[in-house]
Short mmCIF file of C-alpha atoms in Angstrom, two decimals:
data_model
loop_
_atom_site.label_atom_id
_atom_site.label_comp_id
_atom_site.label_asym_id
_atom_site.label_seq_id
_atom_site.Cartn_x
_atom_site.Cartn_y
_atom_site.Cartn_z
CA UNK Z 179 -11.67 0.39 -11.07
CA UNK Z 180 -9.09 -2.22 -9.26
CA UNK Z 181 -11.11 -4.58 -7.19
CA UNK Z 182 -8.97 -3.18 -4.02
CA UNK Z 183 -9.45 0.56 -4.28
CA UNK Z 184 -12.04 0.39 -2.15
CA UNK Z 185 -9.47 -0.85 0.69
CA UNK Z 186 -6.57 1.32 -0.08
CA UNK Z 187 -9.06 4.53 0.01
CA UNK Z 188 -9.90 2.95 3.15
CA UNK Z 189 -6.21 1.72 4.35
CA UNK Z 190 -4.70 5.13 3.39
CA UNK Z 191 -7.66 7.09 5.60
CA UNK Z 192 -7.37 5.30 8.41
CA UNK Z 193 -3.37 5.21 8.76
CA UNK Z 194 -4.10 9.03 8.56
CA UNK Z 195 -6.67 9.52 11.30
CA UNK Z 196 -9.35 10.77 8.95
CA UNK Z 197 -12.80 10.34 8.87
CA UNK Z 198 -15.11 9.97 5.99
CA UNK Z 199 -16.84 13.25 6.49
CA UNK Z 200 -13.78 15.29 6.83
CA UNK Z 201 -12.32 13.76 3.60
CA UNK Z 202 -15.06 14.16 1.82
CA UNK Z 203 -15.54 17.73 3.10
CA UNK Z 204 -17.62 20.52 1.47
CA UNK Z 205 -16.96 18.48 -2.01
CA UNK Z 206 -18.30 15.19 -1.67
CA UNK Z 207 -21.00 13.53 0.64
CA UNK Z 208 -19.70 11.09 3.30
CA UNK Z 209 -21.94 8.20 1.78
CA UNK Z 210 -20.05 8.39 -1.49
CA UNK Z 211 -16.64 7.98 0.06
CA UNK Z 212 -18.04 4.99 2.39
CA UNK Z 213 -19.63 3.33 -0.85
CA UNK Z 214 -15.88 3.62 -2.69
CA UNK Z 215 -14.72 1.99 0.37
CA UNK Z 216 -17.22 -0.72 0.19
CA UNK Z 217 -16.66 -1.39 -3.50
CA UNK Z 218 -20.29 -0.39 -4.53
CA UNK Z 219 -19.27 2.86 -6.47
CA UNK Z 220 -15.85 3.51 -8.77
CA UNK Z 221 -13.53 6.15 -7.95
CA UNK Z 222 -13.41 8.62 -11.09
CA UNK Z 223 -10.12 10.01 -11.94
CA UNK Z 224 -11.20 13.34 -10.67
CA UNK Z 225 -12.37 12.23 -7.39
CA UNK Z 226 -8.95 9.96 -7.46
CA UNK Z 227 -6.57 13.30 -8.44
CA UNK Z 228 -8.65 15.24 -5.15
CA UNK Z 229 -8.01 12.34 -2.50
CA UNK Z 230 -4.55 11.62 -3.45
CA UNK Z 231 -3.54 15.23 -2.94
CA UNK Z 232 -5.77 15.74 0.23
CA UNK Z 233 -3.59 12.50 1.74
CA UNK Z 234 -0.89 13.59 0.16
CA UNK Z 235 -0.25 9.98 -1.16
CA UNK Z 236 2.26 8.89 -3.56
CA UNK Z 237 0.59 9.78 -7.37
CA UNK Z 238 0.38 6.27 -8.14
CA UNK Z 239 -1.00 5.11 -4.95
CA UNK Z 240 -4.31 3.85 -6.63
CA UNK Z 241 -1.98 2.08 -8.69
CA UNK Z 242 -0.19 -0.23 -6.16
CA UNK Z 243 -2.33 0.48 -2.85
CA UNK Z 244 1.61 1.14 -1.36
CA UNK Z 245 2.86 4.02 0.60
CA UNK Z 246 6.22 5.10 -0.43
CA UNK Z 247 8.09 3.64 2.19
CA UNK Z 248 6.68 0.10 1.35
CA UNK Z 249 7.25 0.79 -2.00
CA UNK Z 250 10.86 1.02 -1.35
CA UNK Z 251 10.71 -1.66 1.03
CA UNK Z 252 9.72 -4.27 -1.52
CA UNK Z 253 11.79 -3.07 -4.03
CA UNK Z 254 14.88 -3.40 -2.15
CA UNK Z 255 13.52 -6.63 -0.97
CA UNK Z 256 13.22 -7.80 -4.36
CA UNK Z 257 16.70 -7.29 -4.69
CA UNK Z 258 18.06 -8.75 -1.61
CA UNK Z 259 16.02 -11.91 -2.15
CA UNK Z 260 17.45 -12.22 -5.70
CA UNK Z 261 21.22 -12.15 -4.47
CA UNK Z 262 20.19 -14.45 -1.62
CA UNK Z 263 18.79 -17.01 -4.22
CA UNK Z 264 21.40 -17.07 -6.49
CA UNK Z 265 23.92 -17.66 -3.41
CA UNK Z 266 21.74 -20.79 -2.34
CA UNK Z 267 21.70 -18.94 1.10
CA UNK Z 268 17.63 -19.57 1.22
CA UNK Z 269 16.83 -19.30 5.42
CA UNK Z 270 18.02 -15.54 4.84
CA UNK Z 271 16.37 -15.49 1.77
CA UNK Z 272 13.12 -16.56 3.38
CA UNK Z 273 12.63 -14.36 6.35
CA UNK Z 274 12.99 -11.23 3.50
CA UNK Z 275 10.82 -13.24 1.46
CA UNK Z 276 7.58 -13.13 4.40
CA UNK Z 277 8.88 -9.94 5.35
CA UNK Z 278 7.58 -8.83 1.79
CA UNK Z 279 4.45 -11.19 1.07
CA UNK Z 280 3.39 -9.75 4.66
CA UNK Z 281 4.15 -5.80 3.31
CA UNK Z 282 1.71 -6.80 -0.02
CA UNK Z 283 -0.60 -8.93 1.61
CA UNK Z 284 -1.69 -5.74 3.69
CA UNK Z 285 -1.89 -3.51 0.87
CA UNK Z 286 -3.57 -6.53 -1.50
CA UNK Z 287 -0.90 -5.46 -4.06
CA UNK Z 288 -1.28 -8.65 -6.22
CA UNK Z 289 1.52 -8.18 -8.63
CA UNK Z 290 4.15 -8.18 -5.60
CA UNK Z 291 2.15 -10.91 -3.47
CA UNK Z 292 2.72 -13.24 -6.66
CA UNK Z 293 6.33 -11.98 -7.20
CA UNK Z 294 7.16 -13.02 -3.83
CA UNK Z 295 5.11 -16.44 -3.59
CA UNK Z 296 7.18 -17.35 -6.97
CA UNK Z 297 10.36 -16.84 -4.91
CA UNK Z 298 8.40 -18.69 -1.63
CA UNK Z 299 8.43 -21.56 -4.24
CA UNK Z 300 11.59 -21.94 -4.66
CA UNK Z 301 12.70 -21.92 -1.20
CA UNK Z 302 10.18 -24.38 -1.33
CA UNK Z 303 11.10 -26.44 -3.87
CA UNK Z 304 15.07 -26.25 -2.19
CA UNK Z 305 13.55 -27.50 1.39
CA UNK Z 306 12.14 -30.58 -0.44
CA UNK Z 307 8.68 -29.29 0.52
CA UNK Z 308 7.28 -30.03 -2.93
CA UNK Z 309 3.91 -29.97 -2.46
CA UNK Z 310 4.03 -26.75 -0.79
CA UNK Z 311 5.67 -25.42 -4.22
CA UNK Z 312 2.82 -26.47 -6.32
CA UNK Z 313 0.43 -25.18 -4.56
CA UNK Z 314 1.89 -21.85 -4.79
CA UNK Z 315 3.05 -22.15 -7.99
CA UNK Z 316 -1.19 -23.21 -9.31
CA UNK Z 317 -1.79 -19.44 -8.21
CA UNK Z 318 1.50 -18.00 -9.80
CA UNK Z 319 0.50 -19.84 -12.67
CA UNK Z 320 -2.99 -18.80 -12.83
CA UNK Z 321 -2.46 -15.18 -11.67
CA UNK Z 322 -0.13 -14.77 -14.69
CA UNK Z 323 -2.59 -16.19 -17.29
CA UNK Z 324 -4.84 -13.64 -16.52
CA UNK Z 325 -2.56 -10.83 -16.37
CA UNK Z 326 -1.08 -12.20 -20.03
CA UNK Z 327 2.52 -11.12 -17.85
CA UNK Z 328 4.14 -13.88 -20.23
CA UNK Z 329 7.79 -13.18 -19.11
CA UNK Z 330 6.54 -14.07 -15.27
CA UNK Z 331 4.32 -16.60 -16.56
CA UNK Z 332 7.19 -18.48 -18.06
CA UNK Z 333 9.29 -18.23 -14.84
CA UNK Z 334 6.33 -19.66 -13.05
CA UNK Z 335 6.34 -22.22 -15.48
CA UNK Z 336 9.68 -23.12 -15.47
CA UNK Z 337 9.77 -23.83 -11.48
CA UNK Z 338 6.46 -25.79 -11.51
CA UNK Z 339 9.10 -27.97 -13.92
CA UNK Z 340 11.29 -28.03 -11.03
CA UNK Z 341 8.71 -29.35 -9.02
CA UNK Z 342 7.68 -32.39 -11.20
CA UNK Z 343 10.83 -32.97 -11.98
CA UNK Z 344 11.33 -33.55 -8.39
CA UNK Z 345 8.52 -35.56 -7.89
CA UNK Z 346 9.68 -37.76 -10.76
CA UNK Z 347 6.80 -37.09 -12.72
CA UNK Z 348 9.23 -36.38 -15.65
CA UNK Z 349 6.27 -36.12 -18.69
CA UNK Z 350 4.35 -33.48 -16.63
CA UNK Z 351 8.00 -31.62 -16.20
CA UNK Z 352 8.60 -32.07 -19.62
CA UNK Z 353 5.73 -30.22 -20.76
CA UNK Z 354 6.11 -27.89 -18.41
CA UNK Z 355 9.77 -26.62 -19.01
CA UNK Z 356 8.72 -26.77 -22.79
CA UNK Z 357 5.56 -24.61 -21.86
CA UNK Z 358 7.85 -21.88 -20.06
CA UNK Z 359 10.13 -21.98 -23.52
CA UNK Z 360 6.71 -20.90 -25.60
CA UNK Z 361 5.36 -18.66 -23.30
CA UNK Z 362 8.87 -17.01 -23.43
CA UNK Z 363 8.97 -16.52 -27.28
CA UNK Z 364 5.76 -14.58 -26.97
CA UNK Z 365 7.90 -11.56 -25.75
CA UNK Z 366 9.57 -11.54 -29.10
CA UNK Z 367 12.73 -8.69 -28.72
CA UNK Z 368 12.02 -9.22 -24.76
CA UNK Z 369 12.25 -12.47 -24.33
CA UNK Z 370 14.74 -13.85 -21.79
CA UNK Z 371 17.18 -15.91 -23.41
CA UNK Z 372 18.60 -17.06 -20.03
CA UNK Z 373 15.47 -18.49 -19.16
CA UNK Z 374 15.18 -20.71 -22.49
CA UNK Z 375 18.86 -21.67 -21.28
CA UNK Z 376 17.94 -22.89 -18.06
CA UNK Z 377 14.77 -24.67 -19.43
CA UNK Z 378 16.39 -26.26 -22.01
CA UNK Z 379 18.96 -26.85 -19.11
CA UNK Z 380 16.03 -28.98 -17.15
CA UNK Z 381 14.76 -30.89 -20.47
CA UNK Z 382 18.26 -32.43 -20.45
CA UNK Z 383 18.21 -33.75 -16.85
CA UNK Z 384 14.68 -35.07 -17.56
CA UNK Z 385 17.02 -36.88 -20.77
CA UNK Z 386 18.90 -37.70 -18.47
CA UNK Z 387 17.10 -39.05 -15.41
CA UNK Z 388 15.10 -41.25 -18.08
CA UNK Z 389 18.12 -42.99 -19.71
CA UNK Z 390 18.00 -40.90 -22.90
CA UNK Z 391 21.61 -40.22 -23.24
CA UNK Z 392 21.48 -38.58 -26.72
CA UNK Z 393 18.64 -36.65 -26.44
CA UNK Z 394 20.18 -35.36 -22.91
CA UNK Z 395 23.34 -34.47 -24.75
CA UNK Z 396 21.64 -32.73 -27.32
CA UNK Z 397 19.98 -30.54 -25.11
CA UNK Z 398 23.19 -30.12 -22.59
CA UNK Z 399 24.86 -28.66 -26.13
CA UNK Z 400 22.18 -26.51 -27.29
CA UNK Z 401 21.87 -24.86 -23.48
CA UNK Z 402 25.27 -24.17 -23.36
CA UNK Z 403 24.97 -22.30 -26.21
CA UNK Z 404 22.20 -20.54 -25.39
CA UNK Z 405 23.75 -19.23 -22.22
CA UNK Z 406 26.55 -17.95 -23.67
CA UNK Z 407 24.70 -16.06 -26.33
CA UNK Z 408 22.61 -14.59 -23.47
CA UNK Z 409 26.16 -14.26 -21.28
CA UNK Z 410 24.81 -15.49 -18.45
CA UNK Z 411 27.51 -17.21 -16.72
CA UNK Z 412 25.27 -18.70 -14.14
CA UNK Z 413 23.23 -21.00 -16.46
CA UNK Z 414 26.31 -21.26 -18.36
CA UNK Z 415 28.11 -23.15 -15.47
CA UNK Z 416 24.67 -25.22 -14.44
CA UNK Z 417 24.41 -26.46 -18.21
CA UNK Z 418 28.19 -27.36 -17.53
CA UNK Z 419 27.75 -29.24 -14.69
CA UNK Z 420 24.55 -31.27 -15.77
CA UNK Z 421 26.96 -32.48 -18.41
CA UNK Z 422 29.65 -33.28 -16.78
CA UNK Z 423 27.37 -35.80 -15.18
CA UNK Z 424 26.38 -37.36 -17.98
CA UNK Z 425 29.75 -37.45 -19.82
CA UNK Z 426 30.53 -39.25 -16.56
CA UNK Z 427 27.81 -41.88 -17.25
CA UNK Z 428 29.16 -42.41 -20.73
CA UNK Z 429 32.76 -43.51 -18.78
CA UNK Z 430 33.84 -40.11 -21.13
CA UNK Z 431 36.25 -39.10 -17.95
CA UNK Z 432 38.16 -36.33 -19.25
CA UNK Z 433 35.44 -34.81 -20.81
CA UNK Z 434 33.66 -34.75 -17.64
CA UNK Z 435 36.44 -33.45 -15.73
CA UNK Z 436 37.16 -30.79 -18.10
CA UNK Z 437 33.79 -29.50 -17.99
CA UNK Z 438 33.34 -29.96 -14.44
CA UNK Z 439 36.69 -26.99 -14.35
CA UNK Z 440 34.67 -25.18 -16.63
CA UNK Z 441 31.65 -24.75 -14.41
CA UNK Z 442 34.06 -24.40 -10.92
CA UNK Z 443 35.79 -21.71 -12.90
CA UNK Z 444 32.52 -19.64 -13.31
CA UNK Z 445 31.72 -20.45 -9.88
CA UNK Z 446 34.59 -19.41 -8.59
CA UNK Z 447 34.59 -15.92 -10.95
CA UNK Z 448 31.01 -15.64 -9.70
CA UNK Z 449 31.97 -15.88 -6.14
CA UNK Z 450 28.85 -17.98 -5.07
CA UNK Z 451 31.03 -20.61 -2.76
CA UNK Z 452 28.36 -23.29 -2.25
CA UNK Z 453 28.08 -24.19 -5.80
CA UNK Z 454 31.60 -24.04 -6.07
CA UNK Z 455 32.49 -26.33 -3.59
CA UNK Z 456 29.65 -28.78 -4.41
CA UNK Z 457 31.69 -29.21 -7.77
CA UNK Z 458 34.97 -29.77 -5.74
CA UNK Z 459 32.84 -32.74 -4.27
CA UNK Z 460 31.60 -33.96 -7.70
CA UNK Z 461 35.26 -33.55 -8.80
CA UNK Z 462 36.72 -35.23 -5.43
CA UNK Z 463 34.40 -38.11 -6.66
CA UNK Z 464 35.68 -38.68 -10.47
CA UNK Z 465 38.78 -38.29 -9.33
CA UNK Z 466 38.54 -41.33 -6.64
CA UNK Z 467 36.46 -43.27 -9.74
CA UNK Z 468 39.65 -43.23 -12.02
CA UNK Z 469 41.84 -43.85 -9.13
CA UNK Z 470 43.78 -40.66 -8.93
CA UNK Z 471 43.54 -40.96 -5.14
CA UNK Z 472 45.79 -38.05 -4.12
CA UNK Z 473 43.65 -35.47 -6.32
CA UNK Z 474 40.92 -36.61 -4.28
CA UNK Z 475 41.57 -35.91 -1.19
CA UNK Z 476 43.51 -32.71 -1.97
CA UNK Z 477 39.96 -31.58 -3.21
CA UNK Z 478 37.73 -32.83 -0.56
CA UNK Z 479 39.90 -30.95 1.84
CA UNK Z 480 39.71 -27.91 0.50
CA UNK Z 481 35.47 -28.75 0.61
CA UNK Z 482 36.02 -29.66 4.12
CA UNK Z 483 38.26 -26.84 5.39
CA UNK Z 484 35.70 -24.40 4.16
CA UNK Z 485 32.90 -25.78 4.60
CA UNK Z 486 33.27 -26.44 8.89
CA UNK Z 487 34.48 -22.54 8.44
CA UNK Z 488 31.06 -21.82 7.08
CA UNK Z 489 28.95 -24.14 8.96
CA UNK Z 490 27.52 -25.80 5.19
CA UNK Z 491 26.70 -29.28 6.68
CA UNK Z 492 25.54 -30.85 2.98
CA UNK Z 493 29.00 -30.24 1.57
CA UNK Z 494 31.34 -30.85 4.31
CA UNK Z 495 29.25 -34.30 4.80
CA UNK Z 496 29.61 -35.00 1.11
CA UNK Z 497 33.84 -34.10 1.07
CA UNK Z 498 33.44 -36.14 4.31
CA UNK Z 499 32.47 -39.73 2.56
CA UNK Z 500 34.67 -38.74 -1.00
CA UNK Z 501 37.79 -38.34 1.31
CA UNK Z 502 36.95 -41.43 3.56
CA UNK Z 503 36.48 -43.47 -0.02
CA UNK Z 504 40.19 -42.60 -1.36
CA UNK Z 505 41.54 -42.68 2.19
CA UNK Z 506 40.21 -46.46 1.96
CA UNK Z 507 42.27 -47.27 -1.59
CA UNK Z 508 45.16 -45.60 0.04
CA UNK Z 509 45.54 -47.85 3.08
CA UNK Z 510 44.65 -44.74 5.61
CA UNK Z 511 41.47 -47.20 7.41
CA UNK Z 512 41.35 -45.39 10.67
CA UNK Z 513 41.29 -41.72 8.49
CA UNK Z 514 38.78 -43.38 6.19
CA UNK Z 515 36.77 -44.93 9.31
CA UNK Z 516 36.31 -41.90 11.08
CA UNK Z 517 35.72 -39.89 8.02
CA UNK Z 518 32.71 -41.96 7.67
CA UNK Z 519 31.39 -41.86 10.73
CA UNK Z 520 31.36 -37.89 10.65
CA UNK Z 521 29.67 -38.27 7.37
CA UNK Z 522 26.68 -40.73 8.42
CA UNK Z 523 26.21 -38.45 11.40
CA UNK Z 524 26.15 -35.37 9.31
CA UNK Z 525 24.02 -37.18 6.17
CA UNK Z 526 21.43 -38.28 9.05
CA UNK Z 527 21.10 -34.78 10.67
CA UNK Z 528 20.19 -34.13 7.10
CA UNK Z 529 18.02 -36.35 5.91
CA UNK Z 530 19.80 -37.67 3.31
CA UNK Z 531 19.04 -40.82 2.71
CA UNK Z 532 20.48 -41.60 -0.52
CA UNK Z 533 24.00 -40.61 0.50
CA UNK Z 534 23.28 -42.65 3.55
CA UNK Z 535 22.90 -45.25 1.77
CA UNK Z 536 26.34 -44.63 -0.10
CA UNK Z 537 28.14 -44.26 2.98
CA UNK Z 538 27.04 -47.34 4.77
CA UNK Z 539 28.63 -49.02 1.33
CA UNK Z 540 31.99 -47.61 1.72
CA UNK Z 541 31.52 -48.13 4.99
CA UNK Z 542 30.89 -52.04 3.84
CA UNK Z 543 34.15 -51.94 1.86
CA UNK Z 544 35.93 -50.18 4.27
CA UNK Z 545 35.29 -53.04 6.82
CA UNK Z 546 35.84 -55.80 4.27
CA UNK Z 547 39.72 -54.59 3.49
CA UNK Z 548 39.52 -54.84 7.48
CA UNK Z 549 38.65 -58.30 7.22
CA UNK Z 550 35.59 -57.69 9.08
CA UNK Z 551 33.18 -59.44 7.64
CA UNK Z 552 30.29 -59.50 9.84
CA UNK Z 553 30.29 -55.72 10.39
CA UNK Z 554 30.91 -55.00 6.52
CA UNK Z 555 27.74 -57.39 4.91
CA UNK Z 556 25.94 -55.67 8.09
CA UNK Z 557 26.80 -52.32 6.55
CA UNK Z 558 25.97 -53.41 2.94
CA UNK Z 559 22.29 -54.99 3.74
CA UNK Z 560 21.91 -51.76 5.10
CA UNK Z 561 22.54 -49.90 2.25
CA UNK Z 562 19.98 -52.34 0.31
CA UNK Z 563 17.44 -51.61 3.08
CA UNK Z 564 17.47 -47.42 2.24
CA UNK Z 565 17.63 -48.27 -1.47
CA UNK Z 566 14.70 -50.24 -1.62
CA UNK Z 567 12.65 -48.16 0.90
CA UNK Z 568 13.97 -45.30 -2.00
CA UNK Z 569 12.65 -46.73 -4.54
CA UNK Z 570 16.59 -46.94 -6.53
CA UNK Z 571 16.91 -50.23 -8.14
CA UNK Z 572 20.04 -48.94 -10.29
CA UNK Z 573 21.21 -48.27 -6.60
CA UNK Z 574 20.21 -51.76 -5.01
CA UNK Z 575 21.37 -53.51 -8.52
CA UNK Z 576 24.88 -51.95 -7.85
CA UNK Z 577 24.79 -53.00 -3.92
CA UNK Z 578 23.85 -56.59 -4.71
CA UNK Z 579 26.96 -56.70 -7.18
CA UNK Z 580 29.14 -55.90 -4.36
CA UNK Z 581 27.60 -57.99 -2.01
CA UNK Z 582 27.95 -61.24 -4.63
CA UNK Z 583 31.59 -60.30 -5.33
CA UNK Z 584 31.82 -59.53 -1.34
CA UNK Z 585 30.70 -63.73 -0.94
CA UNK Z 586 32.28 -64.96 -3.57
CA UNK Z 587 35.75 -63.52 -2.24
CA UNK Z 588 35.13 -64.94 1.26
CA UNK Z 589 33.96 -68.49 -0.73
CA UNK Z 590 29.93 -68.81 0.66
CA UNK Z 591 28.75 -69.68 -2.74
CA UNK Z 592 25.44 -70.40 -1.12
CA UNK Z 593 25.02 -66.82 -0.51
CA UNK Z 594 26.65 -65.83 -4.00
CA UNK Z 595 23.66 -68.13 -5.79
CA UNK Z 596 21.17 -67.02 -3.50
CA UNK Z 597 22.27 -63.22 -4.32
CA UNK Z 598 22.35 -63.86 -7.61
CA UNK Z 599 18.72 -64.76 -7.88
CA UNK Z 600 17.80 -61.91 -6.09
CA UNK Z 601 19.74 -59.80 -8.69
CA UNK Z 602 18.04 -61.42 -11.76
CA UNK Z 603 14.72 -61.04 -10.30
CA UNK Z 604 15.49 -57.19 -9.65
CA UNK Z 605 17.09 -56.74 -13.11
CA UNK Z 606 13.98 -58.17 -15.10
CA UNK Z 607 11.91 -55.05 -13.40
CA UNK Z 608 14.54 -52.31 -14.50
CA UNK Z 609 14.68 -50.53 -17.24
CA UNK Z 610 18.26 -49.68 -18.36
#
C-alpha cells in the first residue's frame, strides 16, 4: 500500500461530493473506507478496481494520487520548464515550476514533487541562492536513494556539484560530479551519456578554478568528446566554451578564439540567444586583449543592440564595459566614459560585484590617459576595496600592478615602494 492512499481515497471522495457510506454502499461498511482513509487498513486490489470505477477515476489513480487533468498539467509543465531552462529564461521558468510543486504537493505525488524541486534547484542555484539549492537538493538526493531512480539520482547529484562548486568548496564538488558519473553507469544501455558530458564538463572547471591546467584540459578534451558521441550540441558548446577560457589562460589566443566560434556557432544553430551573446562578450573581450580593437567593438554592439531590445541587463552591462575598454585604446574617451558609467549602473543594479570591480579599473585607466590622476587612483583603490572584500587576490595582485606602474609613470616612487610591499606581502599568501 503507498503511504498516501489513504489521502487520495480521501482527496478523490471529497472533490466528488461523496460520503463514506454511499461509497461504500451495500458492499463495504463505512468504517472500512474511513480506516483506508486514515491509513490503518490497505486497500486490496479488489476493493481498489470497485472504487476507481465507482469515481470513475483515471485506472492508475492509486498510482499517482492525480486526476487526469493534473496529470496533463504536470506533464506539459515538465516540458515547458525544460525549454525554459535550457533558454536561461528562469523567472518564467519558475512561476511553472510552483505552479507544478503546488499541483503535486496537493496530491502528495512524490515522484513529481522531487522532479520539480530538482528544477527549483536550479533556478536556485542561477539566483545565487545557494543555500536554498542544497537544501533542496539533500531531499532530491535522499528521495532518489531510496527509490534506487539512479538516472535522477545522478542529475541530483550533478547539481548539488553545481552548488559546491559555487560555494568554492571544490573537493566536496569534485566528489560530487564524480558521484553523478557512477551513479550514471549503473543504468548500463540507459545511461545518459550527456550527463557524463556535462559532469566531466564541471570536473574541468573545478581543474580549472584550482590552477590545474592539465588536468582541466584533459577533462575539457574528453567532454567534448563525450558530447559529440551523445550529439548533444548543448554540452557540446558548454565544454567549448569552458575551454576557450582556459586556452585563454595559457595566452593560446587563437585556439581560444576558434573554439569560442565553435560554441557561438551551436548557440546560434540552437537558437538560445543569451548564451550566444554572452560568448560575443567573452569574444568582444579576447579580441580587446590582443588588441584587435575594431573586432571588439563590432561585437559588443551587436551584444548591446540586442540585448536593450530584449531587456537582458547582465549582457548588455558586460558589452557595455568590453566596448568602453577598446573605445579607451582607440582614443574615443567620452564613448568609453559614458560606456562605463552605463555599465557600473547596470553591474550595481545587479549585484555584480566582481565586474564592478573591473569596471572601476578601466574606469582607472580611462581617467589616467585623461591625465586625471586623482579621479583614476580613486577609481583603482576602489577596485582593490571590492576585491579584497571578494576574497580575489589574483584580482587585487593584478590591481596593485597597475596601480605601481600607474605611480611609477607619474614618478611618486614613494607610493611605487610602498605598493610594492603591499604586493609582496599579498603574493607570499597566493597560490599560483
Amino acid at each position: 500500500m503507498n503511504e498516501h492512499t489513504g489521502h487520495w481515497l480521501k482527496r478523490a471522495r471529497t472533490k466528488l461530493k461523496i460520503t463514506q457510506k454511499d461509497l461504500a454502499g451495500d458492499r463495504f461498511k463505512r468504517q472500512y473506507i474511513s480506516m483506508v482513509e486514515t491509513g490503518d487498513v490497505d486497500l486490496s486490489s479488489g476493493v481498489r478496481v470497485y472504487i476507481t470505477k465507482k469515481l470513475k477515476l483515471p485506472k492508475k489513480y492509486f498510482d499517482t494520487g492525480l486526476f487526469k487533468k493534473e496529470k496533463e498539467r504536470l506533464d506539459y509543465l515538465k516540458e515547458e520548464t525544460n525549454t525554459l531552462l535550457d533558454l536561461l529564461r528562469f523567472d518564467e521558468a519558475n512561476k511553472l515550476i510552483k505552479e507544478a510543486i503546488s499541483i503535486s504537493s496537493e496530491a502528495k505525488n512524490n515522484e513529481y514533487i522531487n522532479h520539480f524541486l530538482l528544477k527549483l534547484a536550479q533556478v536556485y542555484i542561477n539566483d545565487k541562492k545557494l543555500d536554498k539549492a542544497k537544501d533542496i537538493l539533500i531531499k532530491t538526493n535522499k528521495y532518489y536513494k531510496q527509490e534506487k531512480d539512479y538516472k535522477n539520482l545522478a542529475y541530483s547529484y550533478y547539481w548539488t556539484g553545481v552548488v559546491y562548486r559555487d560555494k568554492k568548496k571544490y573537493t566536496n564538488a569534485l566528489h560530487m560530479f564524480n558521484n553523478a558519473i557512477e551513479e550514471n553507469s549503473k543504468l548500463e544501455r540507459k545511461k545518459d551519456l550527456s550527463l557524463n558530458a556535462r559532469a566531466t564538463t564541471k570536473i574541468a572547471q573545478v581543474y580549472r578554478h584550482t590552477e590545474n591546467y592539465k588536468g582541466a584540459k584533459e577533462k575539457y578534451e574528453e567532454a567534448i568528446e563525450i558530447a559529440k558521441k551523445a550529439e548533444n550540441n548543448n554540452v557540446l558548446a558548454t565544454a567549448y566554451w569552458g575551454y576557450s577560457i582556459l586556452l585563454k589562460r595559457e595566452k593560446k589566443f587563437q585556439e581560444a578564439i576558434n573554439c569560442y566560434k565553435k560554441a557561438s556557432l551551436i548557440y546560434w544553430q540552437l537558437k538560445q540567444e543569451r548564451p550566444y551573446l554572452r560568448i560575443n562578450n567573452n569574444l568582444a573581450n579576447l579580441y580587446y586583449y590582443i588588441g584587435d580593437y575594431d573586432t571588439a567593438i563590432n561585437l559588443a554592439n551587436t551584444t548591446i543592440d540586442i540585448s536593450k531590445d530584449k531587456d537582458y541587463e547582465e549582457e548588455l552591462s558586460y558589452a557595455l564595459l568590453y566596448r568602453a575598454k577598446a573605445e579607451r585604446e582607440k582614443g574615443l574617451l567620452n564613448n568609453s566614459e559614458s560606456d562605463l558609467r552605463r555599465s557600473i549602473n547596470l553591474l550595481k543594479k545587479l549585484k555584480d560585484k566582481r565586474m564592478l570591480a573591473v569596471a572601476y579599473m578601466s574606469f582607472g585607466l580611462l581617467y589616467e590617459v585623461k591625465k586625471e590622476n586623482d579621479k583614476a587612483i580613486s577609481y583603482f583603490n576602489k577596485a582593490v576595496d571590492i576585491f579584497r572584500e571578494l576574497d580575489q587576490p589574483v584580482f587585487i595582485h593584478s590591481a596593485y600592478v597597475e596601480i605601481i606602474r600607474f605611480y611609477r609613470k607619474i614618478g611618486d616612487y614613494d607610493k611605487v615602494i610602498k605598493h610594492i610591499q603591499k604586493l609582496i606581502n599579498l603574493t607570499k599568501r597566493i597560490k599560483f
